């Protein structure tokens, strides 16, 4: 009697999510997931729509763990800073997630839930929904971009201190920059990100405070040339 072929292993979405999360967004690929599950990459196409589908499935699963905490006593600026810092901390805890969000956000249920939650909080603070979504998008986008840059720097940590010393020495001997460079305070990556975010939010709230219609915000920016 001819020997029957081996039965193909059965997998489902839960298996893909479990393995994808274990790999992490930075190492996520169809081949990597398939290898860990003991199936061919082609077998995954029965469950996900290629690389984009796999990223969304795993990325949204991870984002689903992020629960934003709002303090009703915070000012608008403090609230937005808290929103950005909570997002930054979560992204840094999940390498590769920032790049997923940077490419397109929100692209799934978990991302939409986060944005809807933040927009609702801003509306409670007096924002109109259209301005709220604009403000939340600026803060989220700025946070994600700076965090991805920080994450990229962490990946190249080997030799980084030596490179920093070299750059610092060159600045100290540059007649155009030496004086300004010597006056700069020493801050770590976390404090620098917080300063950048706080500055962005301060300017954002100045031009788009609660209650101001979006058309007035856009008109003011256009009048100063910033809207061009």
Short mmCIF file of C-alpha atoms in Angstrom, two decimals:
data_model
loop_
_atom_site.label_atom_id
_atom_site.label_comp_id
_atom_site.label_asym_id
_atom_site.label_seq_id
_atom_site.Cartn_x
_atom_site.Cartn_y
_atom_site.Cartn_z
CA UNK A 1 0.00 0.00 0.00
CA UNK A 2 1.34 3.46 -0.91
CA UNK A 3 2.28 5.61 2.04
CA UNK A 4 -0.07 8.51 2.52
CA UNK A 5 1.45 12.00 2.45
CA UNK A 6 1.84 13.92 5.67
CA UNK A 7 -1.16 15.98 6.60
CA UNK A 8 -0.63 19.74 6.39
CA UNK A 9 -0.60 21.40 9.79
CA UNK A 10 -3.71 23.42 10.57
CA UNK A 11 -3.25 26.98 11.78
CA UNK A 12 -5.63 29.81 12.54
CA UNK A 13 -5.49 33.55 13.18
CA UNK A 14 -4.81 33.06 16.88
CA UNK A 15 -1.70 31.04 16.03
CA UNK A 16 -0.47 33.77 13.69
CA UNK A 17 -1.08 36.52 16.27
CA UNK A 18 0.63 34.53 19.03
CA UNK A 19 3.75 33.86 16.96
CA UNK A 20 3.74 37.36 15.45
CA UNK A 21 3.66 38.98 18.87
CA UNK A 22 6.45 36.69 20.09
CA UNK A 23 8.59 37.76 17.12
CA UNK A 24 7.74 41.43 17.58
CA UNK A 25 7.06 43.99 14.89
CA UNK A 26 10.75 44.52 14.22
CA UNK A 27 11.30 40.88 13.26
CA UNK A 28 7.86 40.26 11.77
CA UNK A 29 7.65 38.73 8.30
CA UNK A 30 5.60 36.09 6.52
CA UNK A 31 8.61 33.78 6.32
CA UNK A 32 9.49 34.21 10.01
CA UNK A 33 5.94 33.47 11.16
CA UNK A 34 5.58 30.53 8.80
CA UNK A 35 8.89 29.05 9.95
CA UNK A 36 7.88 29.19 13.61
CA UNK A 37 4.51 27.63 12.84
CA UNK A 38 6.05 24.88 10.72
CA UNK A 39 4.09 25.78 7.59
CA UNK A 40 4.88 27.36 4.25
CA UNK A 41 4.57 31.11 3.76
CA UNK A 42 1.87 30.37 1.18
CA UNK A 43 -0.24 28.79 3.93
CA UNK A 44 -0.47 32.17 5.69
CA UNK A 45 -2.20 33.70 2.68
CA UNK A 46 -5.30 31.70 3.56
CA UNK A 47 -5.58 33.82 6.70
CA UNK A 48 -3.91 37.20 6.01
CA UNK A 49 -3.66 39.47 3.00
CA UNK A 50 0.09 39.30 2.52
CA UNK A 51 2.61 41.44 4.41
CA UNK A 52 0.17 44.32 4.92
CA UNK A 53 -2.44 42.00 6.39
CA UNK A 54 0.08 40.34 8.68
CA UNK A 55 1.37 43.68 9.96
CA UNK A 56 -2.13 44.95 10.63
CA UNK A 57 -3.18 41.75 12.39
CA UNK A 58 -0.20 41.73 14.76
CA UNK A 59 0.20 45.49 15.06
CA UNK A 60 -3.42 46.04 16.03
CA UNK A 61 -3.22 43.20 18.54
CA UNK A 62 -0.29 44.91 20.23
CA UNK A 63 -1.93 48.35 20.10
CA UNK A 64 -4.97 46.82 21.76
CA UNK A 65 -2.92 46.55 24.96
CA UNK A 66 -2.43 50.33 25.16
CA UNK A 67 -4.93 51.98 27.48
CA UNK A 68 -4.56 55.74 27.77
CA UNK A 69 -5.05 57.30 31.18
CA UNK A 70 -6.58 60.78 31.36
CA UNK A 71 -6.46 63.07 34.38
CA UNK A 72 -9.56 65.33 34.33
CA UNK A 73 -7.66 67.95 36.33
CA UNK A 74 -4.97 68.43 33.68
CA UNK A 75 -4.85 71.54 31.52
CA UNK A 76 -5.12 70.94 27.77
CA UNK A 77 -1.35 71.25 27.32
CA UNK A 78 -0.64 68.88 30.20
CA UNK A 79 -3.22 66.43 28.87
CA UNK A 80 -1.69 66.41 25.38
CA UNK A 81 1.80 65.99 26.83
CA UNK A 82 0.60 63.03 28.88
CA UNK A 83 -1.01 61.55 25.75
CA UNK A 84 2.24 61.88 23.81
CA UNK A 85 4.43 60.50 26.59
CA UNK A 86 2.18 57.50 27.17
CA UNK A 87 2.28 56.77 23.45
CA UNK A 88 6.07 57.17 23.36
CA UNK A 89 6.63 54.81 26.30
CA UNK A 90 4.41 52.13 24.75
CA UNK A 91 6.10 52.37 21.35
CA UNK A 92 9.57 52.09 22.90
CA UNK A 93 8.43 49.00 24.81
CA UNK A 94 7.41 47.37 21.51
CA UNK A 95 10.27 47.77 18.99
CA UNK A 96 9.06 48.15 15.42
CA UNK A 97 5.57 49.28 16.41
CA UNK A 98 6.49 52.93 15.81
CA UNK A 99 7.42 52.24 12.19
CA UNK A 100 4.14 50.38 11.72
CA UNK A 101 2.27 53.44 13.04
CA UNK A 102 4.47 55.88 11.13
CA UNK A 103 3.64 54.35 7.76
CA UNK A 104 -0.13 54.59 8.28
CA UNK A 105 -2.09 55.39 11.42
CA UNK A 106 -4.70 54.48 12.32
CA UNK A 107 -5.18 51.50 10.04
CA UNK A 108 -7.19 49.14 12.25
CA UNK A 109 -9.68 48.88 15.10
CA UNK A 110 -7.17 49.34 17.93
CA UNK A 111 -5.66 52.47 16.38
CA UNK A 112 -9.10 53.93 15.71
CA UNK A 113 -10.12 53.22 19.29
CA UNK A 114 -7.08 55.09 20.61
CA UNK A 115 -7.75 58.10 18.41
CA UNK A 116 -11.48 58.09 19.20
CA UNK A 117 -10.67 57.98 22.91
CA UNK A 118 -8.27 60.93 22.61
CA UNK A 119 -10.68 62.94 20.47
CA UNK A 120 -13.46 62.36 23.01
CA UNK A 121 -11.17 63.61 25.78
CA UNK A 122 -10.35 66.77 23.79
CA UNK A 123 -14.03 67.37 23.07
CA UNK A 124 -14.71 67.20 26.81
CA UNK A 125 -12.06 69.92 27.17
CA UNK A 126 -14.01 72.16 24.80
CA UNK A 127 -12.66 71.30 21.34
CA UNK A 128 -14.85 70.89 18.28
CA UNK A 129 -14.49 67.36 16.81
CA UNK A 130 -12.71 68.52 13.63
CA UNK A 131 -10.15 70.53 15.60
CA UNK A 132 -9.81 67.71 18.12
CA UNK A 133 -8.88 65.19 15.43
CA UNK A 134 -6.40 67.66 13.92
CA UNK A 135 -4.72 68.37 17.27
CA UNK A 136 -4.62 64.69 18.26
CA UNK A 137 -3.15 63.75 14.87
CA UNK A 138 -0.38 66.35 15.15
CA UNK A 139 0.60 65.18 18.64
CA UNK A 140 0.43 61.50 17.70
CA UNK A 141 2.38 62.03 14.48
CA UNK A 142 5.08 64.13 16.15
CA UNK A 143 5.43 61.61 18.97
CA UNK A 144 5.66 58.63 16.64
CA UNK A 145 8.25 60.31 14.38
CA UNK A 146 10.57 61.34 17.22
CA UNK A 147 10.20 57.96 18.90
CA UNK A 148 11.09 56.07 15.72
CA UNK A 149 14.20 58.25 15.40
CA UNK A 150 15.10 57.47 19.01
CA UNK A 151 14.52 53.76 18.43
CA UNK A 152 16.73 53.83 15.34
CA UNK A 153 19.50 55.41 17.40
CA UNK A 154 19.15 52.69 20.04
CA UNK A 155 19.61 50.04 17.36
CA UNK A 156 22.97 51.57 16.47
CA UNK A 157 24.16 51.89 20.05
CA UNK A 158 27.49 50.15 19.37
CA UNK A 159 30.10 52.86 18.96
CA UNK A 160 27.53 55.63 19.47
CA UNK A 161 29.22 57.17 22.50
CA UNK A 162 32.50 57.41 20.62
CA UNK A 163 30.74 59.06 17.69
CA UNK A 164 29.06 61.54 20.04
CA UNK A 165 32.39 62.50 21.59
CA UNK A 166 33.88 62.99 18.15
CA UNK A 167 31.00 65.22 17.04
CA UNK A 168 31.15 67.18 20.30
CA UNK A 169 34.88 67.81 19.90
CA UNK A 170 34.36 69.05 16.37
CA UNK A 171 31.62 71.44 17.52
CA UNK A 172 33.83 72.75 20.31
CA UNK A 173 36.53 73.71 17.80
CA UNK A 174 34.17 75.19 15.18
CA UNK A 175 34.36 79.00 15.32
CA UNK A 176 30.77 79.29 14.13
CA UNK A 177 29.21 76.89 16.64
CA UNK A 178 31.57 76.50 19.61
CA UNK A 179 30.10 79.24 21.81
CA UNK A 180 26.50 78.17 21.26
CA UNK A 181 27.37 74.51 21.75
CA UNK A 182 29.10 75.10 25.08
CA UNK A 183 25.93 76.74 26.46
CA UNK A 184 23.70 73.76 25.68
CA UNK A 185 22.55 71.75 28.72
CA UNK A 186 23.17 68.01 28.82
CA UNK A 187 19.87 66.13 28.47
CA UNK A 188 19.16 62.47 27.85
CA UNK A 189 16.99 61.16 25.01
CA UNK A 190 13.89 60.98 27.18
CA UNK A 191 14.16 64.57 28.38
CA UNK A 192 14.93 65.80 24.87
CA UNK A 193 11.84 64.06 23.48
CA UNK A 194 9.74 65.57 26.25
CA UNK A 195 11.09 69.06 25.49
CA UNK A 196 10.38 68.72 21.77
CA UNK A 197 6.89 67.41 22.42
CA UNK A 198 6.11 70.11 25.01
CA UNK A 199 7.28 72.84 22.61
CA UNK A 200 5.16 71.43 19.78
CA UNK A 201 2.09 71.24 22.01
CA UNK A 202 2.59 74.74 23.39
CA UNK A 203 2.60 76.21 19.88
CA UNK A 204 -0.26 73.98 18.77
CA UNK A 205 -2.55 75.01 21.62
CA UNK A 206 -1.64 78.68 21.10
CA UNK A 207 -2.97 78.61 17.54
CA UNK A 208 -5.73 76.04 18.15
CA UNK A 209 -7.18 76.55 21.65
CA UNK A 210 -10.40 74.85 22.77
CA UNK A 211 -13.51 76.31 21.15
CA UNK A 212 -11.78 77.90 18.17
CA UNK A 213 -13.23 76.82 14.79
CA UNK A 214 -10.90 74.98 12.43
CA UNK A 215 -11.44 77.50 9.62
CA UNK A 216 -10.08 80.28 11.87
CA UNK A 217 -7.01 78.20 12.72
CA UNK A 218 -6.34 77.50 9.04
CA UNK A 219 -6.97 81.14 8.10
CA UNK A 220 -4.47 82.38 10.67
CA UNK A 221 -1.82 79.93 9.49
CA UNK A 222 -2.44 80.95 5.88
CA UNK A 223 -2.19 84.65 6.79
CA UNK A 224 1.27 84.14 8.31
CA UNK A 225 2.46 82.06 5.42
CA UNK A 226 2.65 78.88 7.51
CA UNK A 227 -0.32 77.40 5.72
CA UNK A 228 1.39 77.60 2.31
#
